[in-house]
Amino acid sequence: MFVSLPEFRFPLPVGLAQPGAQYWRALTTTTNSAWYIMKVKVAGEDGGVDLRTMLLWWDRDVLETIEQLRPLSIDSLVCVLPTPFEGARKRRGQTPSINLKEVWLAHDPEGPETLTPLFVDEHGAARMGLLAEEIDSPPSKLRLVGRVGTGLGASTANA
Amino acid sequence: MTMFIASRGFEVAVPPELLGAQHTCWRALELWQVSGWFIATLELGRGDLAGLHRLLFAWDSDVAFAVEGPMQARLVDLTFVRPPAPSVGRWQCLTIARLWRGHDAAQGNCEVLAFETEQGDMFCSSDAVPVPSTVAGLTVIAETALARKPWGTRQ
């Protein structure tokens, strides 16, 4: 998860801040698992279009955010795969990122009665789990939740 | 001026004995005023927090503060996350090798932080603009493990 550090809180004046929101210049993270950057267009209160960019820790948050916001479009969805600390020590020196194209709700291979998010990356590979690992035999897809370049998925498919 | 926005609805309850009472866990953040920001792996050498930590920094000045200020952190790796530009259309993660400081004569000699990528390109500010020719006196204030690796052995 993202962990806020008290010394990096930014005291935005009340009139400028969103109600109930806290503003931070820096945060730390708890683990080296995959997390997500999603940029969406949503309908604004004034009838216009608002751009929102979110950092999401869990794959389920990607799915839930799309379903809750019902974006007009998903402009980009990136999976960030931080280098494991051992890798950092070995000087690999990079933070890999993967462009994702589709978000599906799928049957969990560990227990088909459980539903889990499944991603398809820009090369067509299926990815899932804490490390968004590429999987050779993806579980059956139940429902398309979102596709980059478009809005909320509406179809139901079995693959 | 990018910042991370945390809203109560995304707070995750974690026992204070695990993280300390001053810290709060979040499962989602929103970016405010989206421009470039940083993912850093820092090594702290002392105290309860000794070891490796990964941080997200919205401001370049805080990256410098982490290595020069009271934290006295060692920079292990640093990635600049650049939002999609209309011409590029996708997020870019630039691997940084060195952090430099100079002064810009055209801006009242104000301090400028510059970042050198693994390819040797230099940029400054969270908009990743090329370092102006009026910036002088550049000195290295931190380098990542990548830069410390001998030339010819980078992957």
PDB file of N, CA and C in Angstrom, chain A residues 46-48 50 67 76 84 95 99 104 113 118 123 125 130:
ATOM      1  N   ASP A  46     -19.893  20.259 -14.379  1.00  0.00           N
ATOM      2  CA  ASP A  46     -20.337  21.402 -15.171  1.00  0.00           C
ATOM      3  C   ASP A  46     -20.727  21.002 -16.591  1.00  0.00           C
ATOM      4  N   GLY A  47     -20.842  19.720 -16.809  1.00  0.00           N
ATOM      5  CA  GLY A  47     -21.195  19.246 -18.144  1.00  0.00           C
ATOM      6  C   GLY A  47     -19.996  19.020 -19.040  1.00  0.00           C
ATOM      7  N   GLY A  48     -18.830  19.389 -18.565  1.00  0.00           N
ATOM      8  CA  GLY A  48     -17.617  19.180 -19.354  1.00  0.00           C
ATOM      9  C   GLY A  48     -17.008  17.816 -19.073  1.00  0.00           C
ATOM     10  N   ASP A  50     -13.730  15.888 -17.235  1.00  0.00           N
ATOM     11  CA  ASP A  50     -12.612  15.990 -16.293  1.00  0.00           C
ATOM     12  C   ASP A  50     -11.628  14.853 -16.554  1.00  0.00           C
ATOM     13  N   GLU A  67     -15.614   0.610 -12.427  1.00  0.00           N
ATOM     14  CA  GLU A  67     -17.054   0.389 -12.271  1.00  0.00           C
ATOM     15  C   GLU A  67     -17.721   1.533 -11.520  1.00  0.00           C
ATOM     16  N   SER A  76      -5.324   5.719 -20.405  1.00  0.00           N
ATOM     17  CA  SER A  76      -4.138   4.865 -20.272  1.00  0.00           C
ATOM     18  C   SER A  76      -4.241   4.070 -18.985  1.00  0.00           C
ATOM     19  N   PRO A  84      12.455  -5.675  -7.471  1.00  0.00           N
ATOM     20  CA  PRO A  84      12.628  -6.196  -6.109  1.00  0.00           C
ATOM     21  C   PRO A  84      13.886  -5.608  -5.490  1.00  0.00           C
ATOM     22  N   THR A  95      12.672   0.668 -13.287  1.00  0.00           N
ATOM     23  CA  THR A  95      11.343   0.293 -12.837  1.00  0.00           C
ATOM     24  C   THR A  95      10.533  -0.087 -14.069  1.00  0.00           C
ATOM     25  N   ASN A  99       2.172  -1.472 -20.417  1.00  0.00           N
ATOM     26  CA  ASN A  99       0.926  -0.847 -20.857  1.00  0.00           C
ATOM     27  C   ASN A  99      -0.149  -1.918 -20.968  1.00  0.00           C
ATOM     28  N   TRP A 104     -10.451  -7.387 -17.329  1.00  0.00           N
ATOM     29  CA  TRP A 104     -11.528  -8.373 -17.325  1.00  0.00           C
ATOM     30  C   TRP A 104     -11.803  -8.837 -15.896  1.00  0.00           C
ATOM     31  N   GLU A 113     -14.842 -20.554  -8.171  1.00  0.00           N
ATOM     32  CA  GLU A 113     -16.025 -19.845  -7.666  1.00  0.00           C
ATOM     33  C   GLU A 113     -15.687 -18.405  -7.294  1.00  0.00           C
ATOM     34  N   LEU A 118      -8.325  -9.731 -14.346  1.00  0.00           N
ATOM     35  CA  LEU A 118      -7.362 -10.270 -15.313  1.00  0.00           C
ATOM     36  C   LEU A 118      -7.068  -9.139 -16.305  1.00  0.00           C
ATOM     37  N   HIS A 123       0.638  -6.363 -25.754  1.00  0.00           N
ATOM     38  CA  HIS A 123       1.099  -7.416 -26.658  1.00  0.00           C
ATOM     39  C   HIS A 123       0.132  -8.601 -26.689  1.00  0.00           C
ATOM     40  N   ALA A 125      -0.788 -10.398 -24.031  1.00  0.00           N
ATOM     41  CA  ALA A 125      -0.535 -11.380 -22.980  1.00  0.00           C
ATOM     42  C   ALA A 125      -1.488 -11.157 -21.805  1.00  0.00           C
ATOM     43  N   LEU A 130      -0.454 -10.667  -7.780  1.00  0.00           N
ATOM     44  CA  LEU A 130       0.260  -9.598  -7.068  1.00  0.00           C
ATOM     45  C   LEU A 130       1.375  -8.984  -7.896  1.00  0.00           C
TER      46      LEU A 130
END
